[in-house]
Coordinates of C-alpha atoms in Angstrom, one line a residue:
X280 CA 9.4 -38.0 -69.8
X281 CA 6.9 -40.7 -70.3
X282 CA 5.7 -40.2 -73.9
X283 CA 6.5 -37.6 -76.6
X284 CA 4.3 -34.8 -77.7
X285 CA 2.4 -35.9 -80.8
X286 CA 2.5 -34.1 -84.1
X287 CA -1.3 -34.0 -84.3
X288 CA -1.6 -32.1 -81.0
X289 CA -0.7 -28.7 -82.5
X290 CA -2.5 -29.0 -85.8
X291 CA -5.2 -26.3 -86.3
X292 CA -4.1 -24.5 -83.1
X293 CA -6.1 -21.4 -82.4
X294 CA -3.3 -18.9 -82.2
X295 CA -5.5 -16.1 -81.0
X296 CA -2.9 -13.6 -82.3
X297 CA -1.7 -14.3 -85.9
X298 CA 1.4 -12.1 -85.4
X299 CA 2.7 -14.6 -82.8
X300 CA 1.7 -17.8 -84.7
X301 CA 5.2 -18.6 -85.8
X302 CA 6.7 -18.2 -82.3
X303 CA 3.9 -20.4 -80.8
X304 CA 4.6 -23.0 -83.4
X305 CA 8.3 -23.0 -82.6
X306 CA 7.5 -23.3 -78.9
X307 CA 5.2 -26.3 -79.4
X308 CA 7.6 -28.0 -81.8
X309 CA 10.4 -27.7 -79.2
X310 CA 8.1 -29.2 -76.5
X311 CA 7.1 -32.0 -78.8
X312 CA 10.7 -32.9 -79.6
X313 CA 12.2 -32.6 -76.2
X314 CA 12.9 -35.9 -74.3
X315 CA 13.9 -36.0 -70.6
X316 CA 14.8 -32.9 -68.8
X317 CA 14.1 -29.6 -70.6
X318 CA 14.5 -26.0 -69.6
X319 CA 12.6 -23.3 -71.5
X320 CA 12.2 -19.6 -71.0
X321 CA 9.2 -17.7 -72.4
X322 CA 9.4 -13.9 -72.3
X323 CA 5.8 -12.6 -72.2
X324 CA 3.5 -10.5 -70.1
X325 CA 1.5 -12.3 -67.4
X326 CA -1.7 -12.4 -69.4
X327 CA 0.0 -13.9 -72.4
X328 CA 1.7 -16.4 -70.1
X329 CA -1.7 -17.5 -68.7
X330 CA -3.0 -18.0 -72.2
X331 CA 0.0 -20.0 -73.4
X332 CA -0.3 -22.3 -70.3
X333 CA -4.0 -22.8 -71.1
X334 CA -3.3 -23.5 -74.7
X335 CA -0.6 -26.1 -73.9
X336 CA -2.9 -27.8 -71.4
X337 CA -5.8 -28.0 -73.9
X338 CA -3.7 -29.1 -76.9
X339 CA -1.8 -31.8 -74.9
X340 CA -4.4 -33.2 -72.5
X341 CA -2.4 -36.4 -71.9
X342 CA 0.4 -34.6 -70.4
X343 CA 0.4 -34.0 -66.6
X344 CA 0.9 -30.3 -66.4
X345 CA 1.1 -28.2 -63.2
X346 CA 1.4 -24.5 -62.8
X347 CA 3.5 -23.2 -59.9
X348 CA 2.9 -19.6 -59.0
X349 CA 5.7 -18.0 -57.1
X350 CA 5.2 -15.0 -54.8
X351 CA 7.1 -12.4 -52.9
X352 CA 8.2 -14.9 -50.2
X353 CA 9.4 -17.5 -52.7
X354 CA 13.1 -18.3 -52.3
X355 CA 13.3 -22.0 -53.5
X356 CA 11.7 -24.1 -56.2
X357 CA 13.4 -27.5 -56.3
X358 CA 11.7 -29.0 -53.2
X359 CA 8.2 -28.1 -54.3
X360 CA 8.9 -29.6 -57.7
X361 CA 10.3 -32.8 -56.2
X362 CA 7.3 -33.1 -53.9
X363 CA 4.8 -32.7 -56.7
X364 CA 6.8 -35.0 -59.0
X365 CA 6.9 -37.8 -56.4
X366 CA 3.4 -37.3 -55.1
X367 CA 1.1 -36.8 -58.1
X368 CA 3.6 -37.1 -61.0
X369 CA 4.1 -34.5 -63.6
X370 CA 5.5 -34.1 -67.1
X371 CA 5.5 -30.3 -67.5
X372 CA 5.9 -27.6 -64.8
X373 CA 4.9 -24.0 -65.8
X374 CA 6.5 -21.5 -63.5
X375 CA 5.0 -18.0 -63.2
X376 CA 5.5 -15.1 -60.7
X377 CA 9.3 -15.1 -60.7
X378 CA 9.1 -11.3 -60.9
X379 CA 7.1 -11.4 -57.6
X380 CA 10.1 -13.0 -55.9
X381 CA 12.3 -10.1 -57.1
X382 CA 10.2 -7.2 -55.8
X383 CA 11.0 -7.8 -52.2
X384 CA 14.7 -8.4 -53.2
X385 CA 14.8 -4.8 -54.6
X386 CA 13.5 -3.6 -51.2
X387 CA 15.9 -5.9 -49.3
X388 CA 18.9 -4.4 -51.2
X389 CA 17.8 -0.9 -50.3
X390 CA 17.7 -1.9 -46.6
X391 CA 21.1 -3.5 -46.9
X392 CA 22.6 -0.2 -48.0
X393 CA 22.7 -0.8 -51.8
X394 CA 22.4 2.4 -53.8
X395 CA 19.4 2.9 -56.1
X396 CA 21.9 3.2 -59.0
X397 CA 23.2 -0.3 -58.2
X398 CA 19.7 -1.7 -58.1
X399 CA 18.7 -0.1 -61.3
X400 CA 21.7 -1.3 -63.2
X401 CA 21.6 -4.9 -62.0
X402 CA 24.7 -4.8 -59.8
X403 CA 26.8 -7.9 -59.3
X404 CA 27.0 -7.5 -55.5
X405 CA 24.5 -10.3 -54.9
X406 CA 22.0 -12.6 -56.2
X407 CA 18.3 -12.8 -55.4
X408 CA 17.6 -15.8 -53.1
X409 CA 15.5 -17.6 -55.7
X410 CA 18.1 -17.3 -58.5
X411 CA 20.9 -18.3 -56.1
X412 CA 18.9 -21.4 -55.3
X413 CA 18.4 -22.3 -59.0
X414 CA 22.1 -21.8 -59.6
X415 CA 23.1 -24.1 -56.8
X416 CA 20.4 -26.8 -57.5
X417 CA 20.6 -26.9 -61.3
X418 CA 22.4 -30.3 -61.5
X419 CA 20.1 -31.8 -58.8
X420 CA 17.1 -30.6 -60.7
X421 CA 18.3 -32.1 -63.9
X422 CA 19.3 -35.4 -62.3
X423 CA 16.1 -35.9 -60.2
X424 CA 13.4 -34.3 -62.3
X425 CA 13.1 -35.7 -65.9
X426 CA 10.5 -33.1 -66.8
X427 CA 10.0 -30.0 -68.9
X428 CA 10.4 -26.9 -66.9
X429 CA 9.0 -23.7 -68.5
X430 CA 9.5 -20.2 -67.0
X431 CA 7.0 -17.6 -68.1
X432 CA 8.6 -14.2 -67.3
X433 CA 8.6 -10.6 -68.3
X434 CA 11.6 -9.2 -70.1
X435 CA 13.3 -7.6 -67.1
X436 CA 13.4 -11.0 -65.4
X437 CA 15.4 -12.4 -68.4
X438 CA 18.0 -9.7 -67.5
X439 CA 18.1 -11.1 -64.0
X440 CA 18.7 -14.7 -65.2
X441 CA 21.4 -13.6 -67.6
X442 CA 23.2 -11.5 -65.1
X443 CA 22.5 -13.2 -61.8
X444 CA 21.9 -16.8 -62.7
X445 CA 23.9 -17.3 -65.9
X446 CA 24.8 -20.9 -65.2
X447 CA 21.2 -21.9 -64.8
X448 CA 20.1 -19.8 -67.8
X449 CA 22.8 -21.4 -70.0
X450 CA 21.2 -24.8 -69.6
X451 CA 18.1 -23.7 -71.4
X452 CA 16.7 -25.8 -74.2
X453 CA 15.0 -22.9 -75.8
X454 CA 14.1 -19.2 -75.4
X455 CA 10.9 -17.8 -76.9
X456 CA 9.9 -14.2 -77.0
X457 CA 6.3 -13.0 -77.3
X458 CA 6.2 -9.3 -77.8
X459 CA 2.9 -7.4 -77.8
X460 CA 1.8 -6.1 -81.2
X461 CA 2.5 -2.5 -81.7
X462 CA -1.1 -1.3 -81.2
X463 CA -1.5 -3.3 -77.9
X464 CA 1.9 -2.2 -76.7
X465 CA 1.1 1.4 -77.5
X466 CA -2.2 1.2 -75.6
X467 CA -0.5 -0.5 -72.6
X468 CA 2.2 2.2 -72.5
X469 CA -0.4 5.0 -72.6
X470 CA -2.2 3.3 -69.7
X471 CA 1.0 3.5 -67.6
X472 CA 1.7 7.2 -67.9
X473 CA 0.1 10.4 -66.5
X474 CA -1.1 8.8 -63.2
X475 CA -2.0 10.9 -60.2
X476 CA 1.1 11.5 -58.1
X477 CA -0.9 11.3 -54.8
X478 CA -2.1 7.8 -55.9
X479 CA 1.6 6.8 -56.2
X480 CA 2.2 7.9 -52.6
X481 CA -0.4 5.6 -51.3
X482 CA 1.4 2.5 -52.7
X483 CA 3.5 0.2 -50.6
X484 CA 7.1 -0.2 -51.6
X485 CA 6.4 -3.6 -53.2
X486 CA 3.5 -2.2 -55.1
X487 CA 5.6 0.7 -56.3
X488 CA 8.4 -1.5 -57.4
X489 CA 6.0 -3.8 -59.2
X490 CA 4.8 -0.8 -61.3
X491 CA 8.4 0.4 -61.9
X492 CA 9.4 -3.0 -63.2
X493 CA 6.2 -3.2 -65.3
X494 CA 7.2 0.0 -66.9
X495 CA 10.7 -1.3 -67.4
X496 CA 9.3 -4.3 -69.2
X497 CA 7.4 -2.1 -71.6
X498 CA 10.5 0.0 -72.2
X499 CA 12.5 -3.1 -73.2
X500 CA 9.8 -4.0 -75.7
X501 CA 9.8 -0.7 -77.5
X502 CA 12.0 -0.3 -80.5
X503 CA 14.2 2.8 -81.2
X504 CA 11.5 4.5 -83.3
X505 CA 9.3 4.7 -80.1
X506 CA 11.6 7.3 -78.5
X507 CA 8.7 9.6 -77.4
X508 CA 6.9 6.8 -75.7
X509 CA 10.1 5.5 -74.1
X510 CA 10.8 9.0 -72.7
X511 CA 7.4 9.3 -71.2
X512 CA 7.7 5.9 -69.5
X513 CA 11.1 6.8 -68.1
X514 CA 9.6 10.0 -66.7
X515 CA 6.8 7.9 -65.1
X516 CA 9.4 5.6 -63.5
X517 CA 11.0 8.8 -62.1
X518 CA 7.7 9.9 -60.6
X519 CA 7.3 6.5 -58.9
X520 CA 10.8 6.6 -57.4
X521 CA 10.2 10.2 -56.3
X522 CA 7.0 9.2 -54.6
X523 CA 9.0 6.6 -52.6
X524 CA 11.6 9.3 -51.5
X525 CA 14.3 8.0 -53.8
X526 CA 15.4 11.3 -55.3
X527 CA 18.6 10.1 -56.8
X528 CA 17.0 7.4 -58.8
X529 CA 14.1 9.7 -59.8
X530 CA 16.6 12.3 -61.2
X531 CA 18.4 9.5 -63.0
X532 CA 15.1 8.5 -64.7
X533 CA 14.3 12.1 -65.6
X534 CA 17.7 12.5 -67.1
X535 CA 17.3 9.3 -69.1
X536 CA 14.0 10.5 -70.3
X537 CA 15.6 13.7 -71.6
X538 CA 18.4 11.8 -73.3
X539 CA 15.8 9.9 -75.2
X540 CA 13.7 13.0 -75.9
X541 CA 15.3 16.3 -75.1
X542 CA 12.0 18.1 -75.9
X543 CA 10.0 16.1 -73.3
X544 CA 8.7 19.2 -71.4
X545 CA 7.0 17.1 -68.8
X546 CA 10.3 15.4 -67.9
X547 CA 11.9 18.9 -67.6
X548 CA 9.1 20.0 -65.4
X549 CA 9.3 17.0 -63.2
X550 CA 13.1 17.4 -62.9
X551 CA 12.8 21.1 -62.1
X552 CA 10.2 20.4 -59.4
X553 CA 12.3 17.8 -57.7
X554 CA 15.4 19.9 -57.8
X555 CA 13.4 22.7 -56.1
X556 CA 12.2 20.3 -53.4
X557 CA 15.9 19.2 -52.9
X558 CA 16.8 22.9 -52.5
X559 CA 19.2 22.6 -55.4
X560 CA 18.1 25.9 -56.8
X561 CA 20.8 26.8 -59.2
X562 CA 20.3 23.4 -61.0
X563 CA 16.6 23.9 -60.8
X564 CA 16.7 27.3 -62.6
X565 CA 18.9 25.8 -65.3
X566 CA 16.5 23.0 -65.8
X567 CA 13.5 25.4 -65.7
X568 CA 15.1 27.6 -68.4
X569 CA 15.5 24.6 -70.7
X570 CA 11.9 23.7 -70.1
X571 CA 10.6 27.2 -70.8
X572 CA 12.4 27.3 -74.1
X573 CA 10.3 24.4 -75.2
X574 CA 7.1 25.6 -73.5
X575 CA 7.4 29.4 -72.8
X576 CA 3.7 29.8 -71.8
X577 CA 3.8 27.4 -68.9
X578 CA 2.7 29.7 -65.9
X579 CA 3.5 27.3 -63.1
X580 CA 7.1 26.9 -64.3
X581 CA 7.7 30.7 -64.4
X582 CA 6.3 30.9 -60.8
X583 CA 8.4 28.0 -59.4
X584 CA 11.5 29.5 -61.2
X585 CA 10.7 32.7 -59.3
X586 CA 10.5 30.9 -56.0
X587 CA 13.9 29.4 -56.6
X588 CA 15.4 32.8 -57.4
X589 CA 13.6 34.1 -54.3
X590 CA 15.2 31.4 -52.1
X591 CA 18.6 32.5 -53.6
X592 CA 17.7 36.1 -52.5
X593 CA 17.8 37.2 -56.1
X594 CA 14.6 39.1 -55.6
X595 CA 14.7 41.3 -58.7
X596 CA 15.1 38.3 -61.0
X597 CA 12.3 36.6 -59.1
X598 CA 10.0 39.5 -59.8
X599 CA 10.9 39.3 -63.5
X600 CA 9.9 35.6 -63.5
X601 CA 6.6 36.4 -61.7
X602 CA 5.9 39.2 -64.2
X603 CA 6.4 36.8 -67.1
X604 CA 3.8 34.4 -65.5
X605 CA 1.4 37.3 -65.1
X606 CA 1.9 38.4 -68.7
X607 CA 0.6 35.0 -69.6
X608 CA -2.1 34.8 -67.0
X609 CA -3.0 38.2 -65.5
X610 CA -5.6 36.8 -63.2
X611 CA -3.2 34.5 -61.3
X612 CA -3.6 35.4 -57.7
X613 CA -0.8 33.2 -56.7
X614 CA 1.6 35.0 -59.0
X615 CA 0.5 38.4 -57.7
X616 CA 1.1 37.2 -54.1
X617 CA 4.5 35.8 -54.8
X618 CA 5.4 39.0 -56.5
X619 CA 4.3 40.9 -53.4
X620 CA 6.5 38.7 -51.2
X621 CA 9.6 39.4 -53.3
X622 CA 8.9 43.2 -53.2
X623 CA 8.5 43.0 -49.5
X624 CA 11.9 41.4 -49.2
X625 CA 13.3 44.3 -51.2
X626 CA 11.6 46.6 -48.7
X627 CA 9.5 48.1 -51.5
X628 CA 6.5 48.0 -49.2
X629 CA 4.1 50.2 -51.1
X630 CA 4.6 48.2 -54.3
X631 CA 4.1 45.0 -52.3
X632 CA 0.8 46.3 -50.9
X633 CA -0.3 47.1 -54.5
X634 CA 0.5 43.6 -55.5
X635 CA -1.5 42.1 -52.7
X636 CA -4.3 44.5 -53.4
X637 CA -4.4 43.3 -57.0
X638 CA -4.5 39.6 -55.8
X639 CA -7.4 40.5 -53.5
X640 CA -9.3 42.3 -56.2
X641 CA -9.2 39.1 -58.2
X642 CA -10.0 36.8 -55.3
X643 CA -11.3 38.7 -52.2
X644 CA -11.3 35.6 -50.0
X645 CA -7.6 34.7 -50.7
X646 CA -6.4 34.2 -47.1
X647 CA -2.7 34.1 -47.8
X648 CA -2.8 37.5 -49.5
X649 CA -4.6 39.0 -46.5
X650 CA -1.9 37.6 -44.1
X651 CA 1.0 38.9 -46.3
X652 CA -0.7 42.3 -46.6
X653 CA -0.9 42.3 -42.8
X654 CA 2.9 41.5 -42.6
X655 CA 3.7 44.5 -44.8
X656 CA 1.4 46.9 -42.9
X657 CA 3.1 45.6 -39.7
X658 CA 6.5 46.6 -41.1
X659 CA 5.1 50.0 -42.0
X660 CA 3.9 50.3 -38.4
X661 CA 0.3 50.7 -39.7
X662 CA -0.6 48.4 -36.8
X663 CA -4.4 48.7 -36.7
X664 CA -4.6 48.1 -40.4
X665 CA -2.3 45.1 -40.1
X666 CA -4.4 43.7 -37.3
X667 CA -7.5 44.1 -39.4
X668 CA -5.8 42.3 -42.2
X669 CA -5.0 39.3 -40.0
X670 CA -8.5 39.3 -38.7
X671 CA -9.9 39.2 -42.2
X672 CA -7.7 36.2 -43.0
X673 CA -9.0 34.4 -40.0
X674 CA -12.6 35.2 -40.9
X675 CA -12.0 33.4 -44.2
X676 CA -10.0 30.6 -42.7
X677 CA -10.4 30.3 -38.9
X678 CA -7.8 27.4 -38.6
X679 CA -5.0 29.4 -40.4
X680 CA -2.4 28.8 -37.8
X681 CA 0.2 31.1 -39.5
X682 CA -2.3 34.0 -39.4
X683 CA -2.9 33.4 -35.7
X684 CA 0.9 33.4 -35.1
X685 CA 1.5 36.6 -37.1
X686 CA -1.4 38.2 -35.3
X687 CA 0.3 37.3 -32.0
X688 CA 3.6 38.7 -33.1
X689 CA 1.9 42.1 -33.8
X690 CA 0.1 42.1 -30.5
X691 CA 3.4 41.2 -28.8
X692 CA 5.0 44.2 -30.5
X693 CA 2.2 46.4 -29.2
X694 CA 2.9 45.0 -25.7
X695 CA -0.6 43.4 -25.6
X696 CA 1.1 40.3 -24.2
X697 CA -2.0 38.5 -22.9
X698 CA -3.7 38.8 -26.3
X699 CA -0.5 37.8 -28.0
X700 CA -0.3 34.7 -25.8
X701 CA -3.9 33.8 -26.6
X702 CA -3.2 34.1 -30.3
X703 CA -0.1 31.9 -30.1
X704 CA -2.0 29.3 -28.1
X705 CA -4.7 29.3 -30.8
X706 CA -2.1 28.7 -33.4
X707 CA -0.7 25.8 -31.4
X708 CA -4.1 24.2 -30.9
X709 CA -4.3 24.0 -34.7
X710 CA -0.7 23.0 -35.3
X711 CA 0.9 21.6 -32.1
X712 CA 4.3 21.1 -33.8
X713 CA 4.7 24.8 -34.9
X714 CA 8.0 25.5 -33.2
X715 CA 8.0 29.2 -34.2
X716 CA 4.7 29.8 -32.3
X717 CA 6.1 27.9 -29.2
X718 CA 9.1 30.2 -29.2
X719 CA 7.0 33.4 -29.6
X720 CA 4.7 32.1 -26.9
X721 CA 7.8 31.9 -24.6
X722 CA 8.6 35.6 -25.4
X723 CA 5.1 36.7 -24.4
X724 CA 5.3 34.7 -21.2
X725 CA 8.7 36.2 -20.4
X726 CA 7.2 39.7 -20.8
X727 CA 4.4 38.6 -18.4
X728 CA 7.1 37.6 -15.9
X729 CA 5.9 34.0 -16.1
X730 CA 9.4 32.7 -16.4
X731 CA 9.0 29.0 -15.6
X732 CA 6.3 28.8 -18.2
X733 CA 8.4 30.7 -20.7
X734 CA 11.2 28.2 -20.2
X735 CA 8.8 25.3 -20.8
X736 CA 7.8 27.0 -24.0
X737 CA 11.4 27.4 -25.2
X738 CA 12.1 23.8 -24.2
X739 CA 9.2 22.6 -26.4
X740 CA 10.5 24.7 -29.2
X741 CA 13.9 23.0 -29.0
X742 CA 12.4 19.6 -28.8
X743 CA 10.8 20.3 -32.2
X744 CA 13.7 22.3 -33.7
X745 CA 16.9 21.7 -31.7
X746 CA 18.9 24.2 -33.7
X747 CA 16.6 27.2 -33.4
X748 CA 18.9 29.9 -32.2
X749 CA 16.2 32.4 -31.2
X750 CA 14.9 30.0 -28.6
X751 CA 18.4 29.2 -27.3
X752 CA 19.2 32.9 -26.9
X753 CA 15.9 33.8 -25.3
X754 CA 16.0 30.7 -23.0
X755 CA 19.5 31.9 -21.9
X756 CA 18.0 35.3 -21.1
X757 CA 15.3 33.8 -18.9
X758 CA 17.9 31.7 -17.1
X759 CA 19.8 35.0 -16.4
X760 CA 16.7 36.5 -14.9
X761 CA 16.3 33.5 -12.7
X762 CA 20.0 33.7 -11.8
X763 CA 20.7 30.2 -13.3
X764 CA 23.9 31.4 -14.9
X765 CA 25.4 28.0 -15.7
X766 CA 22.3 27.0 -17.7
X767 CA 22.3 30.4 -19.3
X768 CA 25.9 29.9 -20.5
X769 CA 25.1 26.5 -21.9
X770 CA 22.2 27.9 -23.8
X771 CA 24.3 30.8 -25.3
X772 CA 27.2 28.6 -26.1
X773 CA 24.9 26.1 -27.9
X774 CA 23.6 28.9 -30.0
X775 CA 27.1 30.0 -30.9
X776 CA 28.1 26.5 -31.7
X777 CA 25.3 26.4 -34.3
X778 CA 26.2 29.8 -35.7
X779 CA 29.6 31.1 -34.6
X780 CA 29.1 34.2 -36.7
X781 CA 25.9 35.3 -34.9
X782 CA 26.9 38.7 -33.5
X783 CA 23.8 39.1 -31.3
X784 CA 24.7 35.8 -29.6
X785 CA 28.2 37.0 -28.8
X786 CA 26.7 40.3 -27.4
X787 CA 24.2 38.5 -25.1
X788 CA 27.0 36.2 -23.9
X789 CA 29.1 39.3 -23.1
X790 CA 26.3 40.9 -21.2
X791 CA 26.0 37.8 -19.0
X792 CA 29.8 37.8 -18.3
X793 CA 29.5 41.5 -17.5
X794 CA 26.7 40.8 -15.0
X795 CA 29.0 38.2 -13.4
X796 CA 31.7 40.9 -13.2
X797 CA 34.0 39.0 -15.6
X798 CA 34.7 42.2 -17.5
X799 CA 37.7 41.1 -19.5
X800 CA 35.9 38.0 -20.7
X801 CA 32.9 40.1 -21.5
X802 CA 35.1 42.5 -23.5
X803 CA 36.4 39.5 -25.6
X804 CA 32.8 38.5 -26.4
X805 CA 31.9 42.1 -27.4
X806 CA 35.0 42.3 -29.6
X807 CA 34.0 39.1 -31.4
X808 CA 30.5 40.6 -32.0
X809 CA 32.0 43.7 -33.5
X810 CA 34.4 41.8 -35.7
X811 CA 31.4 40.2 -37.2
X812 CA 29.3 43.3 -37.3
X813 CA 31.4 46.5 -37.0
X814 CA 28.3 48.8 -37.3
X815 CA 26.4 47.1 -34.5
X816 CA 26.0 50.1 -32.2
X817 CA 24.7 48.1 -29.2
X818 CA 28.0 46.2 -29.3
X819 CA 29.9 49.4 -29.0
X820 CA 27.8 50.5 -26.0
X821 CA 28.2 47.2 -24.3
X822 CA 32.0 47.3 -24.9
X823 CA 32.0 50.7 -23.3
X824 CA 30.5 49.3 -20.1
X825 CA 33.2 46.7 -19.8
X826 CA 36.0 49.3 -20.4
X827 CA 34.4 51.5 -17.8
X828 CA 34.5 48.7 -15.2
X829 CA 38.1 48.0 -16.2
X830 CA 39.1 51.6 -15.4
X831 CA 39.5 52.7 -19.0
X832 CA 37.1 55.7 -18.7
X833 CA 38.2 57.7 -21.8
X834 CA 38.0 54.6 -24.1
X835 CA 34.6 53.8 -22.6
X836 CA 33.2 57.2 -23.6
X837 CA 34.9 56.9 -27.0
X838 CA 32.9 53.7 -27.5
X839 CA 29.7 55.6 -26.8
X840 CA 30.7 58.2 -29.4
X841 CA 31.3 55.4 -31.9
X842 CA 27.7 54.2 -31.2
X843 CA 26.4 57.7 -31.8
X844 CA 28.3 58.0 -35.1
X845 CA 26.7 54.7 -36.3
X846 CA 23.2 55.2 -34.9
X847 CA 22.8 59.0 -34.8
X848 CA 20.5 58.8 -31.8
X849 CA 21.5 61.7 -29.6
X850 CA 19.0 60.9 -26.9
X851 CA 20.4 57.4 -26.5
X852 CA 23.9 58.8 -26.5
X853 CA 23.1 61.2 -23.7
X854 CA 21.2 58.5 -21.7
X855 CA 24.3 56.2 -21.7
X856 CA 26.6 59.1 -20.8
X857 CA 24.3 59.6 -17.8
X858 CA 24.6 55.9 -17.0
X859 CA 28.4 55.9 -17.2
X860 CA 28.6 59.1 -15.1
X861 CA 26.4 57.5 -12.5
X862 CA 28.6 54.4 -12.4
X863 CA 31.6 56.6 -11.9
X864 CA 29.9 58.5 -9.0
X865 CA 29.7 61.8 -10.9
X866 CA 26.1 62.6 -9.9
X867 CA 25.8 66.1 -11.2
X868 CA 27.0 65.2 -14.7
X869 CA 24.8 62.1 -14.7
X870 CA 21.7 64.1 -13.8
X871 CA 22.5 66.8 -16.4
X872 CA 22.9 64.2 -19.2
X873 CA 19.8 62.3 -18.1
X874 CA 17.7 65.5 -18.2
X875 CA 19.0 66.4 -21.7
X876 CA 18.2 62.8 -22.8
X877 CA 14.6 62.9 -21.5
X878 CA 14.0 66.3 -23.2
X879 CA 14.9 64.6 -26.6
X880 CA 13.1 61.4 -25.8
X881 CA 10.6 61.3 -22.9
X882 CA 10.5 57.5 -23.0
X883 CA 13.9 57.5 -21.3
X884 CA 12.1 58.7 -18.1
X885 CA 10.6 55.3 -17.7
X886 CA 13.8 53.6 -18.6
X887 CA 15.7 55.5 -15.9
X888 CA 13.1 54.4 -13.3
X889 CA 14.1 50.8 -13.8
X890 CA 17.7 51.1 -14.7
X891 CA 20.1 49.7 -12.0
X892 CA 22.8 52.1 -13.2
X893 CA 20.9 54.8 -11.4
X894 CA 20.5 52.9 -8.1
X895 CA 22.8 55.3 -6.3
X896 CA 20.7 58.3 -7.3
X897 CA 17.3 57.0 -6.3
X898 CA 17.1 59.2 -3.2
X899 CA 18.6 62.3 -4.9
X900 CA 15.9 65.0 -5.0
X901 CA 16.9 66.1 -8.5
X902 CA 16.7 62.6 -9.8
X903 CA 13.2 62.2 -8.4
X904 CA 12.2 65.5 -9.9
X905 CA 13.5 64.5 -13.3
X906 CA 11.9 61.1 -13.5
X907 CA 8.6 62.1 -11.9
X908 CA 8.1 65.3 -13.8
X909 CA 5.0 65.3 -16.0
X910 CA 6.6 67.4 -18.7

């Protein structure tokens, strides 16, 4: 290659790090002795690589040395080497940045459908473009470039050469390994762990992969005695994968971390949190239990365990978990609030209120507790207190869209539809994609008889949440009011496709068929509803209507009796007996039953005024007297 390296060039070399002196001496001796083409691999970190290149350049100043820095776009090397060799001449080419050319390859494989497991384990399905190029051009490089070629690479890149470019790697003249001393390695490892997760989420995919592979490089340098550090690094890799949305690879890293160090409670916690986010609650609880055996005083883990149990509807166990958290940290307002929600789901409303009260005694401005308190008061029909609770939450946090929505729901129940509508619209100003508020807004508009606007609201709901059954059913109801029956059927059938076991959906569908005088088909729908929910008393009443129209009068009244047996509402029973009698043209019986019903429940007076079943009796003096009486 022109002239040999001289013996004197490496005498009195400043090794910088005495622990690597022998390896440096071996490298320089190999360079001195090599004639013609030579291929060397030096495993080191980038900083060490730069120092080695500088040292070689300084100690062998007569050699024409060039450094070629590859980047993420690099897919070839031979042509650049040949151009430099023919143009300016060179004896030694130091190649850095090979790892950069692999970062984008990792991303490319993801986009090509390669699994994260295949990526992580260096699958043989393909070769990075740069390594493929070196494999193909190895003989051409050797024939046309009588130079020394030195690759300065981190340890994981050596894995790539061995597994993806073995023919090129086998031509090596030497392989030198520079591992950081234990103190520096320990310090470097500590720098890589415990980073802010939100910071990870701001990284690009390439930046994230660069950090993942930097950690991998450190893992490969650790010996078996550094199991604790290795476990922490594997957990950190998992956090990086998780921040990129790669849950499978993240879980694999957490599991590897726990294989190395079963007592790594941070890895257990990370795994538990990810399983919770993936809604794999049973696995999450198992993971959490293992974590809590190691660190039983970790409040957050008891709370998230409770949330998983809550989502599995195991509310009693959830409360036990929250109680454990509160034993450790009695002033945890979050724990008291979660406990209240679980009690609310068990319909233990007074206990739930006590839990929210405790939270608010600790933190009076805790808006979530005020909203949840309002929800319980709403269920207890303590409506004014509930409204005041929502108002308090909104004083604390005026842009709390959930509070505006729940306030609207209460006002809707109180038939204060204009106010309810204003509340929903305020929620949607804050969060325009809140599909639940769009649907409820449609309900308020329907009650205000603004049907076209209601349909628009339901349509917007379904744009945001195409499978939301409530909106499909309510939209179908509005189509019925507008006599757009085909659209109504499509809406109901779509709801039942999504949830064939939705008994209310079958009932509403049957009522539409009844309105269209398709009584047998309506009966089939009602029968399906009652198969699913035999104690659904409305279903028995609707079934009775169809039987009545089919001429089966005795069975129709038997269905009403079945509804009474389930519901126990004598006033309702008498009201529908009046309806059936009116349909059959038995005016006197109808009026007697109606009068008895109104005596038990005066609200049925207003119902009768609007009920089409009584259309034939509108001009009957007794009917007028019954419904217009002030008693």
